[in-house]
Amino acid sequence: MVSTVTVAIGRDHRELTDYYKEFLNALDNDAATRWQNQFTWALTRHLVAEELVMYPAFERILGERGRFIVDRGQSEHQDIKEKLNHFQSLEAGTVEFMPSLKSLMDDLAQCINEEEMVDLPALDKALSNKQSNDLERSFHRTKLLAPSRSHPVASNTSLLGTVAWMLAAPFDQLGNLFLRAEVSETLVALNLRQIWCLILALLVACDDSWDLQAGYGTLIAGMIYARELMEGNNTINSPRRSFD
């Protein structure tokens, strides 16, 4: 049976494919730019959620096979992030724009095919319903806190690289505000508050002894804590340990 988390990941894959089709059907450069921003945002948060939520699950549940899947996926993700970083800097209508998008989509299509045909079916067989539901919930929550633009790091083999990527999220969102015609002081203040909340989340995640296996879940817990602070829930307790 296909798990809920696999359905969620597949939904993301279909969404990215739909955005690519919108590029091909864009009537002008303004429309292409809008889809460029939407595609960049969707792919960035999808990659972050896979690395912070799914990769630890593969290793924990599938053991040696899971570690092989993660090693391959990290390498593929790094290539995709670097191409996405280049693509997001291009202006629609330039000579490089569509070739850069096609090269990015070729890599992404290969990654999607491997995940849907091999990796996720293997994980589905080993997941309980509760594990699948928990993963789907964590996957969704992590996407809410992901950056809106690609920030590839030199190496994608360590958790700290993804943590640094996540730290860019509030700064991306603050920058996105200034791309609009009108920016209120209240909106800027809210995003500055988000920056400090995310820094708090990282401090919470590193609060106790840093454990690479437990660190992923603890980091997500810290980020959820920060998001609840941003939503005005100041009565919650600070998370101290990772969760499955």
XYZ file of C-alpha atoms in Angstrom:
244
model
C 0.000 0.000 0.000
C 1.256 3.495 -0.837
C 1.962 5.435 2.370
C 0.714 8.929 3.154
C 4.224 10.375 3.018
C 4.792 8.832 -0.419
C 1.546 10.410 -1.606
C 2.730 13.795 -0.289
C 6.088 13.517 -2.048
C 4.419 12.388 -5.265
C 2.093 15.385 -5.057
C 5.141 17.661 -4.902
C 6.632 15.917 -7.921
C 3.454 16.439 -9.945
C 3.314 20.074 -8.877
C 6.872 20.701 -10.092
C 6.087 19.028 -13.402
C 2.992 21.220 -13.782
C 5.073 24.341 -13.177
C 7.463 23.273 -15.914
C 4.528 22.954 -18.314
C 3.437 26.458 -17.341
C 6.891 27.705 -18.339
C 6.475 26.164 -21.763
C 3.050 27.793 -22.168
C 3.997 31.224 -20.775
C 2.785 33.965 -23.101
C 5.358 36.589 -22.095
C 8.435 37.170 -19.945
C 6.398 38.462 -17.002
C 4.440 35.212 -16.851
C 7.647 33.188 -17.169
C 9.199 35.163 -14.296
C 6.213 34.456 -12.057
C 6.476 30.738 -12.766
C 10.250 30.914 -12.253
C 9.713 32.266 -8.733
C 6.982 29.712 -7.982
C 9.060 26.814 -9.295
C 12.150 27.920 -7.349
C 10.167 28.204 -4.132
C 8.450 24.834 -4.564
C 11.609 22.920 -5.478
C 13.712 24.534 -2.740
C 11.358 23.630 0.080
C 10.828 20.132 -1.343
C 14.575 19.445 -1.317
C 14.959 20.764 2.230
C 12.094 18.615 3.523
C 13.493 15.491 1.882
C 16.936 16.062 3.386
C 15.737 16.894 6.907
C 12.869 14.407 7.167
C 13.142 11.622 4.601
C 16.891 10.997 4.567
C 17.082 10.229 8.312
C 14.064 7.933 7.899
C 15.745 6.025 5.071
C 18.867 5.472 7.182
C 16.998 4.600 10.365
C 14.473 2.220 8.790
C 16.354 0.670 5.851
C 19.829 0.502 7.376
C 22.646 -0.049 4.887
C 20.329 0.206 1.896
C 18.980 3.451 3.289
C 22.487 4.871 3.636
C 23.140 4.054 -0.016
C 19.920 5.845 -1.013
C 20.888 8.890 1.054
C 24.438 9.067 -0.339
C 23.128 8.962 -3.894
C 20.359 11.418 -3.133
C 22.713 13.924 -1.506
C 24.915 13.936 -4.586
C 21.925 14.387 -6.899
C 20.433 17.104 -4.717
C 23.682 19.055 -4.706
C 23.745 19.091 -8.512
C 20.098 20.149 -8.630
C 20.647 22.928 -6.077
C 23.595 24.315 -7.999
C 21.604 24.343 -11.234
C 18.617 25.868 -9.461
C 20.860 28.556 -7.980
C 21.996 29.475 -11.488
C 18.502 29.307 -12.977
C 16.943 31.544 -10.321
C 19.450 34.291 -11.197
C 18.488 34.379 -14.884
C 16.009 36.757 -16.468
C 13.167 35.324 -18.513
C 13.704 35.780 -22.218
C 17.492 35.583 -22.096
C 19.396 33.049 -24.191
C 20.297 30.919 -21.156
C 16.863 30.817 -19.557
C 15.169 27.842 -21.227
C 18.342 25.711 -21.707
C 19.113 26.181 -18.000
C 15.578 25.153 -17.065
C 15.698 22.087 -19.320
C 19.024 20.944 -17.855
C 17.606 21.360 -14.352
C 14.449 19.437 -15.245
C 16.455 16.591 -16.791
C 18.306 16.090 -13.503
C 15.123 16.467 -11.484
C 13.245 13.958 -13.649
C 15.943 11.340 -13.057
C 15.837 11.961 -9.314
C 12.026 11.745 -9.254
C 12.046 8.492 -11.211
C 14.524 6.857 -8.812
C 12.543 7.975 -5.781
C 9.147 6.860 -7.060
C 10.226 3.592 -8.695
C 12.835 2.341 -6.202
C 13.425 4.326 -3.009
C 9.924 5.115 -1.766
C 8.448 1.659 -2.531
C 11.245 0.107 -0.443
C 10.472 2.470 2.425
C 6.715 1.886 2.147
C 7.169 -1.836 2.769
C 8.895 -1.145 6.087
C 6.691 1.698 7.375
C 3.796 1.343 9.783
C 0.768 3.586 9.294
C 1.792 5.675 12.297
C 5.351 6.107 11.035
C 4.066 7.170 7.638
C 1.633 9.687 9.112
C 4.331 11.112 11.389
C 6.736 11.473 8.475
C 4.088 13.149 6.325
C 3.338 15.635 9.092
C 7.036 16.425 9.647
C 7.567 16.735 5.886
C 4.755 19.286 5.628
C 5.912 21.292 8.655
C 9.485 21.457 7.416
C 8.345 22.807 4.052
C 6.611 25.664 5.866
C 9.970 26.823 7.252
C 12.122 26.267 4.176
C 13.898 29.082 2.293
C 12.287 30.407 -0.870
C 15.482 30.387 -2.937
C 18.326 27.945 -3.496
C 21.470 28.319 -1.387
C 23.799 25.464 -2.387
C 26.685 24.761 -0.024
C 30.102 23.399 -0.851
C 29.325 19.950 0.520
C 26.013 18.191 0.943
C 27.289 15.340 3.101
C 26.659 16.944 6.479
C 23.599 18.047 8.415
C 25.237 21.401 9.086
C 25.105 22.250 5.389
C 21.338 21.849 5.362
C 21.063 23.768 8.644
C 22.906 26.684 7.029
C 20.522 26.445 4.088
C 17.528 26.596 6.418
C 18.945 29.647 8.187
C 18.555 31.571 4.922
C 14.760 31.180 5.013
C 13.781 34.308 6.965
C 16.283 36.433 5.053
C 14.808 35.173 1.775
C 11.329 36.069 2.926
C 12.466 39.503 4.077
C 14.095 40.061 0.697
C 10.946 38.903 -1.070
C 9.021 41.658 0.703
C 11.215 44.330 -0.848
C 10.450 42.987 -4.305
C 6.879 44.191 -3.855
C 5.668 47.671 -4.717
C 4.597 48.535 -1.167
C 6.244 47.360 2.038
C 4.810 48.220 5.438
C 6.941 48.591 8.565
C 4.771 45.950 10.218
C 5.620 43.330 7.592
C 9.326 44.080 7.904
C 9.114 43.858 11.698
C 7.363 40.488 11.469
C 10.089 39.106 9.230
C 12.827 40.441 11.503
C 11.066 38.642 14.344
C 11.065 35.471 12.232
C 14.831 35.753 11.794
C 15.347 35.759 15.542
C 12.837 32.951 16.048
C 14.677 30.756 13.559
C 17.995 31.519 15.250
C 16.316 30.486 18.503
C 15.222 27.244 16.845
C 18.807 26.458 15.877
C 19.996 27.178 19.419
C 17.291 24.888 20.803
C 18.362 22.152 18.393
C 21.969 22.455 19.587
C 20.943 22.888 23.221
C 22.013 19.451 24.412
C 24.826 17.262 23.099
C 24.695 17.406 19.291
C 23.978 13.994 17.853
C 23.880 13.680 14.063
C 21.259 10.929 14.195
C 19.011 12.738 16.654
C 19.903 16.153 15.332
C 17.563 16.114 12.359
C 14.449 15.556 14.434
C 15.560 17.959 17.154
C 16.190 20.656 14.573
C 12.715 20.207 13.123
C 11.241 20.325 16.625
C 13.081 23.577 17.250
C 11.826 25.058 14.005
C 8.239 24.079 14.790
C 8.730 25.715 18.194
C 9.914 28.901 16.465
C 6.958 28.865 14.089
C 4.529 28.542 16.975
C 6.226 31.537 18.590
C 5.697 33.508 15.383
C 2.019 32.571 15.474
C 1.743 34.011 18.970
C 1.696 30.812 21.028
C 4.083 31.770 23.833
C 2.913 29.143 26.340
C 4.506 26.100 24.707
C 7.514 24.353 26.168
C 10.886 24.416 24.466
C 11.613 21.053 22.766
C 14.621 19.202 24.157
C 14.786 15.989 22.209
C 14.161 14.645 18.754
C 11.022 12.834 17.734
C 10.216 10.180 15.148
